[in-house]
Amino acid sequence: SLNERLTVVFRKLKGHGKLTEENIKGILREIRLALLEADVNFRVVKDFIEILRKRSIGQEVLESLTPAQQVIKIVNEEVTNLLGGERSSLNLTGSQPVPLMFVGLQGSGKTTTVGKMARHLVRGNQQPFLIPADVSRPAAIEQLRQLGESLQVPVYTPQPGDSPVAICKKALDEARGRGCAAALIDTAGRWHVDEPLMEELRAIQRAVNPKEVLFLADAMTGQEAVNVACKFDEVLNITGVILTKMDGDARGGAALSIKSVTQKPIKFIGTGEKLDDFEIFYPERLSSRILG
Amino acid sequence: VLGKKKIDEETFENLEEILITSDVGPRAALDLIERVQKKVKYGEYDKADRIRNYLKDEILQILAARQQSLDTSKATPFVIMTLGVNGSGKTTTIAKLANQFQSEGKKVLLAAADTFRAAAIEQLEVWGGRLGCDVIKQKKGSDPSAVAFDAVHAAKARKADVLIIDTAGRLHTKVNLIEELKKIKRIIEREHPGAPHESLLVLDATTGQNAISQAKTFRETLGYTGIILTKLDGSAKGGVIVGICDELEIPIRYIGIGEQMDDLREFNAREFVDALFD
Ligand SMILES: Nc1nc2c(ncn2[C@@H]2O[C@H](COP(=O)(O)OP(=O)(O)OP(=O)(O)O)[C@@H](O)[C@H]2O)c(=O)[nH]1
Ligand SMILES: Nc1nc2c(ncn2[C@@H]2O[C@H](COP(=O)(O)OP(=O)(O)OP(=O)(O)O)[C@@H](O)[C@H]2O)c(=O)[nH]1
Ligand SMILES: [Mg+2]
Ligand SMILES: [Mg+2]
């Protein structure tokens, strides 16, 4: 782990008196390696190491009797700060049904997470309405229908041939008629660089005015996480991020990249395939996981 | 002399950035750079293009050794099983493989052995319908090994050339789910000795260093005979496959380049390396 590696680095430096710029370089190299291995974006790591460098040549490390502990403390603080900020909850303000949109790359966990969010809302006494707006993936509509059925939550039945925008408009009307508190929109997975499909998301957004546009990110995403999140944010002005598949052993550095670059809050995490594998996000836990 | 050293450092830093941002990983990147540094001759340190080509060649050597296509004529029925983490593209890849084999004149049978996830069976059935290909299935929640059992028998009875078995996505860290895969494999082998003739690990090209953990863990706990790298049609380069090839020496059969049934290509090391440096 980074903790262990830094302790080894510092042990080698013991008895050399004050820490020098050279010592700091060695320490920062270890931290850089740990972050890159955790999939934090190359550029994000560069900027982050610079922040760390400025803090580690400061009094708190150089004057400390336990510089290793001090550096580790600083790294943890900076990562947690980057990941956290104000604890962000779901925005369910405004007239009901409050539309919530779920977007992201292919296979990132959107449909399953719509189900998880529905269960979360039911437990909070808010009746959700599910809207399957993915008309391209085979059996995507059926997938959401089955999830809704398992929760005994109503799901819109799209008319064959209807576009995603038409589906959302009609579904929202039905949700309103049913008196549902929230309308959850499942969209098809798509590349951030697919302009027509990104425009389709914009069209859905313009048509239904969602209170939340939640970007789903797979915890194991690599270096491209930054570009993907940036593009989705640029096109839609996302309101939050949900990290999925956190029950694996991916370090999750993509989260740090996404958060630091978009500044949008990570609101929830997916921790399994069942609909109750859904938790509120805690930055300190992810911080120690990324650092390894 | 000082100026020369600076150019040399900058060239290697730029190359390291290309490798890392392509998900090759920092240790693998450093290892590759060091191998290249040994090759660069004294007078070449300011020739950035030549150094870049040394690096490309180094990677090409690693990948070309793993460019081995699949030969389904080795057995009848030739049984293929897909495996991999959730959402990596297994089911869609099966449709692509079926399409490929059918275009070669083979009779293909599919098995919907993901009996767990919502609409997994229906998803494969839609593809079967589009391909004109039968899908062996049972009720949702049934034992995937039972589906595999039925499928092997059906493949023999119907004289299918290829049988492709879809399994549920599972994280490599879930021991009980790995056990489930082992049982499916045992049943297949028991009903058709030698089968599955190919077990394909389906890896998502947008995945970072965790792909190495996936490749290693599936290898240690279960074993597989080929890799398919999907979603290479986006911006991700799939560089993590370099380290995987170097260490695990498992063939890369195909790449997935889209969501339709003809979005499959045989893995080509040269094209892959060129794309890495695009
Ligand atoms: N282990 C684990 N699996 C998850 C999690 N969230 C989703 N999955 C699984 O990931 C796979 C993909 O989930 P989907 O909900 O179909 O993903 P999607 O984003 O809707 O996919 P597309 O619509 O094709 O883009 C499924 O096997 C899910 O069960 C999670 O938090 N942990
Ligand atoms: N762009 C692109 N999308 C792909 C590719 N392969 C699969 N997909 C998409 O990725 C998503 C997940 O594909 P699936 O085939 O359902 O993946 P899976 O591994 O079977 O998922 P689970 O069974 O839930 O684990 C779907 O939206 C597919 O269309 C590919 O090569 N390129
Ligand atoms: Mg979906
Ligand atoms: Mg599948």
XYZ file of C-alpha atoms and ligand atoms in Angstrom, chain B residues 90-91 114 117 120 123 166-167 169, ligand 4:
10
model
C -20.185 -10.627 -23.671
C -23.742 -11.004 -24.988
C -27.113 -16.041 -17.918
C -29.777 -10.789 -14.796
C -30.482 -11.436 -20.173
C -31.502 -9.985 -24.950
C -23.394 -16.831 -22.784
C -22.726 -16.483 -19.062
C -21.314 -10.976 -15.881
Mg -24.735 -10.369 -20.985
